[in-house]
PDB file of C-alpha atoms in Angstrom:
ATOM      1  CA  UNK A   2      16.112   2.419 -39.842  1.00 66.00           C
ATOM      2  CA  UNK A   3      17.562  -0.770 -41.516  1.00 74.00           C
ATOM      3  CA  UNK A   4      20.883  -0.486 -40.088  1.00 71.00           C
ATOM      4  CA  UNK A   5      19.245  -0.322 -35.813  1.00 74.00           C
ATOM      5  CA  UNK A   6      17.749  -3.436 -36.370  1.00 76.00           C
ATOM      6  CA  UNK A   7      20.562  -5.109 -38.276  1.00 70.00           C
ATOM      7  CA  UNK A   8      23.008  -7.341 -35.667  1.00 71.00           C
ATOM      8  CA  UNK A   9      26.499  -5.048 -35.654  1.00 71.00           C
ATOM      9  CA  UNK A  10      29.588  -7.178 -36.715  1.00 69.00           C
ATOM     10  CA  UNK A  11      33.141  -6.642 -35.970  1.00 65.00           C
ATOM     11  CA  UNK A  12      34.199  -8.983 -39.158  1.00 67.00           C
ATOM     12  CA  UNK A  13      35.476  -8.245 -42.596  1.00 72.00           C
ATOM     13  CA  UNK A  14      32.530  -8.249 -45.186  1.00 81.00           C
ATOM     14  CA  UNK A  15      33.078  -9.720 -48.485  1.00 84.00           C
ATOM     15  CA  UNK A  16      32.286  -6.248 -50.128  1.00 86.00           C
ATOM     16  CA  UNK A  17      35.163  -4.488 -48.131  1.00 88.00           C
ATOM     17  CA  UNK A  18      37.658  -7.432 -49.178  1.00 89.00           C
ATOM     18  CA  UNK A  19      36.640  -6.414 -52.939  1.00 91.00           C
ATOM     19  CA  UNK A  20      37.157  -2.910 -52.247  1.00 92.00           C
ATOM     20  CA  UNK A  21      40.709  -3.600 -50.047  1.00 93.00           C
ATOM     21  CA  UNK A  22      41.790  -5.136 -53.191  1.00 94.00           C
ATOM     22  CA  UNK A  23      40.693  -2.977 -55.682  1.00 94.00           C
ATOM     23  CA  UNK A  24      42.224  -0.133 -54.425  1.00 95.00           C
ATOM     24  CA  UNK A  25      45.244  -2.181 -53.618  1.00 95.00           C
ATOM     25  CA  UNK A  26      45.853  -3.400 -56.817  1.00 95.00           C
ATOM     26  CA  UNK A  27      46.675  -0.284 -59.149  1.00 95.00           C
ATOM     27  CA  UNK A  28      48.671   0.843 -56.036  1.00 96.00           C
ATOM     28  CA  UNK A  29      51.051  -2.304 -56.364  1.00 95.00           C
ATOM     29  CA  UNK A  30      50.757  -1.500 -60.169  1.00 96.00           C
ATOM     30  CA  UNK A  31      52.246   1.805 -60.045  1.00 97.00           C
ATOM     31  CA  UNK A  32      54.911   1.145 -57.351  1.00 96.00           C
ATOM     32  CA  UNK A  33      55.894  -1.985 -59.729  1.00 96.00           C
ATOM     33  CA  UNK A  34      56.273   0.314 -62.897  1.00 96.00           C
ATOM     34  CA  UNK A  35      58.271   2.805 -60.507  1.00 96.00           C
ATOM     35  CA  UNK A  36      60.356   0.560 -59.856  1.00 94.00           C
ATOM     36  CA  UNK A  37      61.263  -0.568 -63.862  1.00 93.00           C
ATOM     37  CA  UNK A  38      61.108   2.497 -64.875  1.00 92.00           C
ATOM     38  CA  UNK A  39      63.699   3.968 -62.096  1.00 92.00           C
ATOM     39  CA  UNK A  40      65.699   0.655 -62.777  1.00 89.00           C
ATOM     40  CA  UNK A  41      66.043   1.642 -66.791  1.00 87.00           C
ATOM     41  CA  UNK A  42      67.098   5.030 -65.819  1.00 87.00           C
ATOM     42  CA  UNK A  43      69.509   3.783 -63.553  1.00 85.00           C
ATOM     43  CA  UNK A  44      70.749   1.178 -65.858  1.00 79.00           C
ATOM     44  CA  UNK A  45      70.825   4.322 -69.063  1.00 78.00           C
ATOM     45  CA  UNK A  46      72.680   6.642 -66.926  1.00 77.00           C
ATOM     46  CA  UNK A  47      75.577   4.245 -65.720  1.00 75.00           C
ATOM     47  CA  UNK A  48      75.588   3.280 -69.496  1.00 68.00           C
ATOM     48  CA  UNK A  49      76.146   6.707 -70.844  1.00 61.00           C
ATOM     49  CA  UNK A  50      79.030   7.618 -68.157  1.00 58.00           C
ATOM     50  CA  UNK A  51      80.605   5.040 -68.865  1.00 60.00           C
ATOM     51  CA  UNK A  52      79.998   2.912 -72.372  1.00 57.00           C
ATOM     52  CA  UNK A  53      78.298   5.188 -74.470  1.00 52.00           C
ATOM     53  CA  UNK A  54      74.197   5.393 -75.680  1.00 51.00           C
ATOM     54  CA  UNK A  55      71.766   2.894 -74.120  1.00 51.00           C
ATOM     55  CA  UNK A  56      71.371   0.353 -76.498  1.00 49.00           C
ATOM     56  CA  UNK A  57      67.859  -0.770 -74.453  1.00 52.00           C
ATOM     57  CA  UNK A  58      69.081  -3.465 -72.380  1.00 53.00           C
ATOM     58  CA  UNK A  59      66.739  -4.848 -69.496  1.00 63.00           C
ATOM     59  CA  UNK A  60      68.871  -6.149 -66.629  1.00 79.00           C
ATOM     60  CA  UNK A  61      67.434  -9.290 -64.244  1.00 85.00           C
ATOM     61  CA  UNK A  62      65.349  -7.005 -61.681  1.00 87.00           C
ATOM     62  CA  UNK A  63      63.413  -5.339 -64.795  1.00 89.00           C
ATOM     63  CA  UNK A  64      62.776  -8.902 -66.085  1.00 89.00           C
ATOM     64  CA  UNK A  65      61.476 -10.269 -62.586  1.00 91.00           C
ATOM     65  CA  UNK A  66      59.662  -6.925 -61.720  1.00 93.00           C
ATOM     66  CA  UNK A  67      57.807  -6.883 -65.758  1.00 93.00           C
ATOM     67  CA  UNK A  68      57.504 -11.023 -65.146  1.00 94.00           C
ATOM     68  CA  UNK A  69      55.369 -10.020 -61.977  1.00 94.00           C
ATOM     69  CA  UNK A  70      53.699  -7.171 -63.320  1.00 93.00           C
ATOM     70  CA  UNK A  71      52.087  -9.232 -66.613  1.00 94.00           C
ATOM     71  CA  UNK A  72      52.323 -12.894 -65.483  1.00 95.00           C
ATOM     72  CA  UNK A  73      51.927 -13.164 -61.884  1.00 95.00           C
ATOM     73  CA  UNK A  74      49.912 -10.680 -61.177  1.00 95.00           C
ATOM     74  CA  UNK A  75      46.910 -11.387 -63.724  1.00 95.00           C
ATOM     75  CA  UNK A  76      47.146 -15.200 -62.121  1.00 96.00           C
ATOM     76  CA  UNK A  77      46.580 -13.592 -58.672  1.00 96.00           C
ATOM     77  CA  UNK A  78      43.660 -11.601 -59.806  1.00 95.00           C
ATOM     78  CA  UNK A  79      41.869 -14.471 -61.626  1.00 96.00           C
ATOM     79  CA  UNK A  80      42.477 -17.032 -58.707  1.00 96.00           C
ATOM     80  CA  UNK A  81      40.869 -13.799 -56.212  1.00 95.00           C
ATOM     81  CA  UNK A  82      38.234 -13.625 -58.145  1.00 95.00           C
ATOM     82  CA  UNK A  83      37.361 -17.178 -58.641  1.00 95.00           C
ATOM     83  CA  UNK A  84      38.005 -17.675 -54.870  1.00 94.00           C
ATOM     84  CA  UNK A  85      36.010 -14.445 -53.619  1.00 92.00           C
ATOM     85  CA  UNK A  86      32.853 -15.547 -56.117  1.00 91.00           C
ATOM     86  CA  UNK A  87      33.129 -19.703 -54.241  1.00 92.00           C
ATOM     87  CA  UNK A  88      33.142 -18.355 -51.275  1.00 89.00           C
ATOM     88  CA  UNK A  89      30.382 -15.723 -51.977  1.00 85.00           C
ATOM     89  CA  UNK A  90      27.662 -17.628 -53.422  1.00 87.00           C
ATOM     90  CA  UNK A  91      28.708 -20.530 -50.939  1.00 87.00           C
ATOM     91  CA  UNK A  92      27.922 -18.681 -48.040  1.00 81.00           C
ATOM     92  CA  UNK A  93      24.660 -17.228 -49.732  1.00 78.00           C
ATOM     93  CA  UNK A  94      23.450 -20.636 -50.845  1.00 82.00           C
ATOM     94  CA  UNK A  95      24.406 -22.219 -47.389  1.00 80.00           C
ATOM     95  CA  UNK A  96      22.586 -19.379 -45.471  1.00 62.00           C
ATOM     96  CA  UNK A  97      19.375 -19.792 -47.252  1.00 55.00           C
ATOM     97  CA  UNK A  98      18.769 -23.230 -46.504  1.00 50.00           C
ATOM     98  CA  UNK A  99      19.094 -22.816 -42.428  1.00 50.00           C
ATOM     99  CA  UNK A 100      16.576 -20.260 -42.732  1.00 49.00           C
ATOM    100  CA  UNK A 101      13.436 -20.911 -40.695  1.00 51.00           C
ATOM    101  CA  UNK A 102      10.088 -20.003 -42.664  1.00 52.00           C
ATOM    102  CA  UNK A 103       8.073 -21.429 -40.232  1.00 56.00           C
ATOM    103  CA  UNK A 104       7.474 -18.576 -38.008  1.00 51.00           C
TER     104      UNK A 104
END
């Protein structure tokens, strides 16, 4: 088929970089909310033993870890994708012109 006559490469392909992150990213997602939400529980339980009723107070690691979960993170995906697309149609653009057509 296709595939036999096709050279075999050993690098990453740009598809498998979009997939890599795609499945990475709801993966960091969910171990970030984990984390806030085990940090809230944490932070409700030592406040009942020993104050009284959570009153909803966020300590510093829930501010950093919701900070990176809706500020950095969205910056990281829209610089990825803006990189991934450069580099894409780059490489396609730069490929097409040291094609030989005279054969």
């Amino acid at each position: 088929g296709i595939n036999a006559s096709l050279p075999t490469t050993n690098n990453l392909k740009h598809i498998e970089l979009w997939l890599i992150f795609s499945m990475l990213l709801p993966f960091v997602e969910i171990l970030i909310q984990t984390y806030i939400e085990w940090q809230l529980n944490k932070a409700k339980r030592t406040k009942e033993m020993f104050i009284g009723p959570f009153n909803d107070v966020e300590n510093k690691k829930v501010k950093a870890a919701k900070y990176i979960l809706h500020g950095v993170k969205p910056v990281i995906v829209i610089i990825f994708i803006a990189v991934f697309w450069v580099i894409g149609l780059n490489e396609k653009y730069s490929h097409t012109c040291l094609v030989d057509h005279t054969s």
